Coordinates of C-alpha atoms in Angstrom, one line a residue:
M9 CA 51.0 20.2 35.3
A10 CA 47.3 20.0 34.5
L11 CA 46.5 18.0 31.3
L12 CA 44.2 18.2 28.4
L13 CA 44.5 15.5 25.8
I14 CA 43.6 16.2 22.1
N15 CA 41.5 13.7 20.3
L16 CA 42.1 14.0 16.5
Q17 CA 38.6 13.0 15.6
Y18 CA 35.9 15.5 14.8
D19 CA 32.5 15.9 16.4
K20 CA 29.7 13.6 15.1
D21 CA 27.8 16.2 13.1
Y22 CA 31.0 17.3 11.3
A23 CA 32.2 13.8 10.8
S24 CA 29.0 12.8 9.0
S25 CA 29.2 15.8 6.6
N26 CA 30.4 15.6 3.0
V27 CA 33.5 17.7 3.6
N28 CA 34.8 15.0 5.9
E29 CA 34.8 12.2 3.3
N30 CA 38.6 12.5 2.8
F31 CA 39.5 12.9 6.4
I32 CA 42.8 11.1 7.2
Q33 CA 43.1 11.1 11.0
Y34 CA 46.8 10.4 11.1
N35 CA 47.6 13.5 9.0
N36 CA 45.9 15.9 11.5
V37 CA 48.7 17.1 13.6
P38 CA 47.9 20.1 16.0
I39 CA 50.5 22.8 16.0
G40 CA 49.0 25.9 17.7
F41 CA 46.4 26.8 20.3
E42 CA 44.8 29.7 22.3
V43 CA 42.5 29.9 25.2
Y44 CA 39.4 32.1 25.7
K45 CA 37.3 31.5 28.8
E46 CA 36.1 27.8 28.5
R47 CA 37.1 27.4 24.9
V48 CA 40.5 26.1 23.7
F49 CA 41.3 26.8 20.0
V50 CA 43.4 24.2 18.3
T51 CA 44.9 24.7 14.8
V52 CA 45.8 22.0 12.4
P53 CA 47.8 23.5 9.4
R54 CA 47.3 21.8 6.1
R55 CA 50.7 20.2 5.7
R56 CA 49.2 16.9 4.4
F57 CA 46.0 15.8 2.7
G58 CA 43.0 14.8 4.7
I59 CA 42.7 17.8 7.0
P60 CA 39.1 19.1 6.9
S61 CA 39.4 22.1 9.3
T62 CA 42.4 24.2 10.2
L63 CA 40.8 26.2 13.0
N64 CA 39.0 24.2 15.7
V65 CA 37.5 24.5 19.2
V66 CA 37.4 22.1 22.1
S67 CA 36.1 22.5 25.7
R68 CA 38.7 23.0 28.4
S69 CA 36.5 21.0 30.8
S70 CA 36.9 17.8 28.7
R71 CA 39.9 15.6 29.1
S72 CA 39.9 14.2 25.5
P73 CA 37.5 16.3 23.5
A74 CA 36.7 15.9 19.8
L75 CA 37.6 18.8 17.5
T76 CA 34.8 21.1 16.4
P77 CA 35.5 23.4 13.4
Y78 CA 35.2 27.1 14.4
P79 CA 32.1 28.6 12.9
G80 CA 32.8 30.6 9.7
S81 CA 36.3 29.3 9.4
E82 CA 35.7 27.1 6.3
N83 CA 37.4 29.6 4.0
L84 CA 40.7 29.4 6.0
V85 CA 43.4 27.3 4.3
S86 CA 46.1 26.9 6.9
V87 CA 46.6 28.5 10.3
Y88 CA 49.5 27.9 12.7
R89 CA 49.7 29.8 16.0
P90 CA 46.9 32.3 16.7
R91 CA 46.8 34.9 19.4
I92 CA 44.0 36.4 21.5
D93 CA 44.2 40.0 22.5
V94 CA 42.9 41.9 25.6
C95 CA 39.8 43.0 23.6
G96 CA 38.5 39.4 23.1
R97 CA 39.6 39.0 19.5
I98 CA 41.5 36.1 18.0
W99 CA 44.2 37.0 15.5
M100 CA 45.8 34.6 13.1
V101 CA 47.7 34.4 9.8
D102 CA 46.1 32.2 7.2
T103 CA 49.1 31.3 5.0
G104 CA 46.8 30.3 2.2
L105 CA 49.3 27.6 1.5
L106 CA 48.6 23.9 1.0
E107 CA 52.0 22.6 2.2
V108 CA 51.8 19.0 1.2
P109 CA 55.3 17.7 0.3
G110 CA 55.5 17.4 -3.5
N111 CA 52.2 19.1 -4.0
R112 CA 52.8 22.6 -2.6
S113 CA 50.1 25.0 -3.7
Q114 CA 49.3 28.6 -2.9
I115 CA 45.5 28.4 -2.8
Q116 CA 45.0 32.1 -1.9
K117 CA 47.1 35.1 -0.7
P118 CA 48.3 35.0 2.9
A119 CA 46.1 37.2 5.1
I120 CA 45.7 38.4 8.7
V121 CA 42.3 37.2 9.9
I122 CA 40.5 38.5 13.1
Y123 CA 37.4 37.2 14.8
D124 CA 35.4 38.8 17.6
L125 CA 35.1 36.0 20.2
K126 CA 32.2 37.6 22.0
T127 CA 30.1 37.3 18.9
D128 CA 32.1 34.8 16.7
E129 CA 31.9 37.3 13.9
L130 CA 34.6 37.9 11.3
L131 CA 36.0 41.4 11.9
L132 CA 38.8 41.6 9.3
T133 CA 40.6 39.8 6.5
Y134 CA 43.7 41.7 5.4
E135 CA 45.7 40.3 2.6
L136 CA 49.4 40.9 3.0
K137 CA 51.1 43.0 0.4
D138 CA 53.6 41.7 -2.1
S139 CA 56.2 43.9 -0.5
D140 CA 55.7 42.0 2.8
L141 CA 57.0 38.8 1.3
V142 CA 60.5 38.2 -0.1
S143 CA 59.6 35.2 -2.3
D144 CA 57.1 32.4 -2.7
R145 CA 59.0 30.7 0.2
S146 CA 57.9 33.4 2.6
T147 CA 54.4 32.2 2.9
G148 CA 55.4 29.0 4.6
G149 CA 57.3 30.9 7.2
L150 CA 54.4 32.8 8.6
T151 CA 53.9 30.6 11.7
S152 CA 53.1 32.9 14.6
I153 CA 51.6 36.2 15.4
S154 CA 52.0 38.5 18.4
V155 CA 49.5 41.3 19.2
D156 CA 50.1 44.7 20.8
V157 CA 47.0 46.6 21.9
S158 CA 46.8 50.1 23.4
R159 CA 45.4 50.1 26.9
D160 CA 42.7 52.6 26.0
D161 CA 41.9 51.9 22.3
C162 CA 41.2 48.5 20.8
D163 CA 41.5 50.0 17.4
D164 CA 45.1 51.1 18.1
A165 CA 46.6 47.6 17.7
Y166 CA 49.6 46.2 16.0
A167 CA 50.5 42.6 15.0
Y168 CA 54.0 41.2 14.6
I169 CA 54.4 38.2 12.3
N170 CA 57.5 36.0 12.1
D171 CA 58.8 34.8 8.7
L172 CA 61.1 31.9 9.6
A173 CA 61.6 30.9 6.0
T174 CA 63.0 34.2 4.6
N175 CA 64.0 35.9 7.9
G176 CA 61.8 38.8 8.5
I177 CA 59.1 40.4 10.7
I178 CA 55.9 41.7 9.1
V179 CA 54.3 44.5 11.1
F180 CA 50.6 45.4 10.7
S181 CA 48.7 48.4 12.0
L182 CA 45.0 47.8 12.5
K183 CA 44.2 51.5 12.7
T184 CA 45.8 52.4 9.3
R185 CA 45.2 49.0 7.7
N186 CA 48.8 49.0 6.5
S187 CA 51.7 46.5 6.8
W188 CA 55.5 46.6 6.3
R189 CA 58.5 44.3 6.5
V190 CA 61.5 44.6 8.8
S191 CA 64.7 42.7 8.1
H192 CA 68.0 42.1 10.1
P193 CA 70.8 39.5 10.1
S194 CA 69.7 38.5 13.7
F195 CA 66.5 37.0 12.2
A196 CA 68.4 34.3 10.4
Y197 CA 69.2 30.8 11.8
D198 CA 72.7 30.1 13.2
Q199 CA 74.6 27.6 11.2
T200 CA 76.5 26.4 14.3
A201 CA 73.2 25.6 16.1
L202 CA 71.5 23.6 13.4
N203 CA 72.2 20.1 14.6
F204 CA 70.4 18.8 17.7
T205 CA 68.2 15.8 18.5
V206 CA 64.6 15.4 19.5
A207 CA 63.4 11.9 20.7
G208 CA 66.6 10.6 19.2
Y209 CA 66.0 12.0 15.7
P210 CA 68.6 14.5 14.4
I211 CA 67.0 17.9 13.6
N212 CA 68.5 20.1 10.9
W213 CA 65.7 22.6 10.3
Q214 CA 66.9 25.9 9.0
D215 CA 64.2 27.9 10.8
G216 CA 64.9 31.6 11.3
I217 CA 63.0 33.9 13.6
F218 CA 60.4 31.8 15.3
S219 CA 58.8 33.7 18.1
I220 CA 58.2 37.3 19.2
A221 CA 57.4 37.9 22.9
L222 CA 56.3 41.3 24.0
S223 CA 57.1 42.9 27.3
E224 CA 54.8 45.4 29.0
A225 CA 54.9 49.0 28.1
S226 CA 56.2 49.8 31.6
D227 CA 59.3 47.7 30.7
D228 CA 60.2 50.1 27.9
G229 CA 58.3 48.1 25.4
K230 CA 60.7 45.4 24.2
A231 CA 60.0 42.6 21.8
Y232 CA 62.2 39.5 22.5
F233 CA 63.0 37.2 19.6
H234 CA 65.2 34.3 18.4
P235 CA 65.5 31.9 15.5
L236 CA 64.6 28.3 16.2
A237 CA 68.1 27.2 15.1
S238 CA 70.0 29.4 17.6
L239 CA 71.2 29.6 21.1
Q240 CA 71.0 33.4 21.2
E241 CA 68.3 35.8 22.3
Y242 CA 67.7 39.3 21.0
S243 CA 65.4 42.3 21.6
I244 CA 64.2 45.3 19.8
S245 CA 62.2 48.3 20.8
I246 CA 58.5 47.8 20.0
Q247 CA 58.3 51.4 18.9
D248 CA 61.1 50.8 16.4
L249 CA 59.1 47.9 15.0
K250 CA 56.1 50.3 14.6
D251 CA 58.4 52.7 12.8
G252 CA 60.0 50.1 10.6
K253 CA 63.4 50.6 12.2
V254 CA 66.0 48.1 13.5
D255 CA 68.4 50.5 15.2
S256 CA 67.6 49.3 18.7
I257 CA 68.2 45.5 18.1
Q258 CA 70.4 44.1 20.9
H259 CA 72.1 40.8 21.3
L260 CA 71.1 39.9 24.9
G261 CA 73.4 36.8 25.2
T262 CA 73.3 33.0 24.9
R263 CA 71.0 30.6 26.6
G264 CA 73.6 27.8 26.5
E265 CA 74.0 24.4 25.1
N266 CA 71.0 22.6 23.7
S267 CA 68.7 25.6 24.3
Q268 CA 67.2 25.7 20.8
S269 CA 63.6 26.9 21.4
G270 CA 60.5 27.6 19.4
S271 CA 57.7 29.6 21.0
H272 CA 58.3 31.8 24.0
D273 CA 56.2 34.3 26.0
Y274 CA 56.6 36.9 28.7
H275 CA 55.0 37.0 32.2
G276 CA 54.9 40.6 33.4
K277 CA 54.5 40.2 37.1
T278 CA 57.6 38.1 37.5
K279 CA 59.4 39.6 34.5
T280 CA 60.1 36.1 33.3
L281 CA 60.4 34.7 29.7
F282 CA 59.4 31.1 29.3
F283 CA 60.8 29.1 26.3
A284 CA 59.6 26.0 24.6
N285 CA 62.9 24.2 24.7
V286 CA 62.6 21.6 22.0
A287 CA 66.2 20.3 22.3
Q288 CA 65.7 19.2 25.9
D289 CA 62.0 18.4 26.1
A290 CA 61.7 21.2 28.6
I291 CA 60.4 24.6 29.4
L292 CA 63.2 27.0 30.2
C293 CA 62.9 30.3 32.1
W294 CA 64.8 33.5 32.3
N295 CA 64.2 36.5 34.5
V296 CA 64.9 39.5 32.2
E297 CA 66.3 41.5 35.0
N298 CA 69.3 39.1 35.1
K299 CA 72.1 39.0 32.5
M300 CA 71.3 36.4 29.8
A301 CA 73.9 33.7 30.3
P302 CA 73.7 29.9 30.8
E303 CA 73.9 30.2 34.6
N304 CA 70.8 32.4 34.6
I305 CA 68.7 30.0 32.5
G306 CA 66.5 27.7 34.5
I307 CA 64.8 24.4 33.6
A308 CA 61.3 24.9 34.9
V309 CA 60.1 21.5 33.9
Q310 CA 61.4 18.6 31.8
D311 CA 59.9 15.4 30.6
H312 CA 61.3 13.1 27.9
K313 CA 58.0 11.4 27.3
K314 CA 55.3 14.1 27.7
L315 CA 57.1 17.2 26.5
V316 CA 58.6 15.8 23.2
Y317 CA 58.4 18.8 20.9
I318 CA 56.5 21.7 22.5
S319 CA 55.0 23.2 19.4
D320 CA 53.4 26.2 21.1
L321 CA 53.7 28.0 24.4
K322 CA 51.5 30.8 25.8
V323 CA 51.5 32.8 29.1
I324 CA 47.8 33.1 29.9
G325 CA 47.2 35.2 33.1
D326 CA 49.5 33.6 35.7
E327 CA 49.8 30.3 34.0
V328 CA 52.0 28.8 31.3
W329 CA 50.2 26.6 28.7
V330 CA 51.9 24.4 26.1
L331 CA 50.9 22.2 23.2
V332 CA 53.0 19.1 22.6
N333 CA 52.8 17.3 19.3
Q334 CA 55.9 15.0 18.8
M335 CA 56.5 16.5 15.4
P336 CA 59.9 14.9 14.8
R337 CA 58.4 11.5 15.2
F338 CA 55.7 12.4 12.7
V339 CA 58.2 13.7 10.2
Y340 CA 61.0 11.1 10.6
S341 CA 59.2 8.0 11.9
V342 CA 55.7 6.7 12.7
L343 CA 53.5 7.7 15.6
N344 CA 51.9 5.0 17.7
T345 CA 48.2 5.4 17.1
D346 CA 47.4 3.3 20.1
E347 CA 48.8 5.9 22.4
N348 CA 48.0 9.5 23.1
N349 CA 50.3 11.6 21.0
Y350 CA 49.1 15.2 21.5
F351 CA 48.8 17.1 24.8
I352 CA 48.0 20.5 26.2
F353 CA 49.5 21.2 29.6
R354 CA 49.1 24.2 31.9
S355 CA 50.9 25.1 35.1
K356 CA 51.1 28.1 37.4
V357 CA 54.0 30.4 36.8
E358 CA 54.9 30.5 40.5
D359 CA 55.2 26.7 40.5
L360 CA 57.4 26.6 37.4
I361 CA 59.9 29.1 38.7
R362 CA 60.0 27.9 42.3
N363 CA 63.6 26.9 43.3
T364 CA 65.0 27.9 40.0
V365 CA 67.4 30.8 39.1
C366 CA 64.3 32.6 37.7
E367 CA 62.7 33.0 41.2
K368 CA 63.2 36.4 42.7
K369 CA 64.4 36.0 46.3

């Protein structure tokens, strides 16, 4: 897999500015990313003190580039996993939450934020409604966004946001500037799948719905989803999400033992879902034309050193990209600052599924 290291320093101009006086390098842990042409966007949510910028850019041609804050993003508080649509716009949820343990503070209301990457201009800031959130815990659960755009109309776009803290999906219509919440028991974590280990550390995170992967319209428009603490996969009609309904939710089956996964994404040409399998330091694959069962889940790649906690996974064109951040070591132990701790890898889809059960013969 091709490699891009992430250097958790900031560029020289930014490092010399006043805003960076309280910069604490160790606390800057990257969690999400996106790719647009020669730029790679890297997010650093404010979960500790000493984080000067939550939305940053690096060059994909550099092996260990310094972070450069994205222009105009200084009013963002905390961003997790953004998404770029087919119209060249980057979407994200600014949780507005300073998530420092013992000093949790809601700085501003959570909002959907969209930038035009062709001009780097801010297109929209939409504050989520009170009815979109169950409680003050909901804000901390808004950790990813998926975007569904009409083939013919960039204004006809929908966003689907997970709420892993209070088990919901928030749906947003760009055309109507309206949002609503969808709830279902399948969004909640599974008590029996709570305990697993990463890098030798026991994980007991009660994370509900973590990722929403969209199929193509030609595949009847399904949204695939799962909680982090779960071995199961589910789907729902995308049209039902748009209508605020849950009638079409299906339990697709189980991925098998130690298949707890965070982000996942869909590759249309091969009809393959790829999973960031945090419990096995691996990327899993599943061809959606096969029954979901352990024997049909493939390990596309596994590495107990370089794939320790895949925090984000994106299918970009015919490649799978992942960001690795060793989060359990950061939370439960101490990172070795003399080593590289954060990586972005990419690999061709065809290489990942070759000689696995996901490859169509």
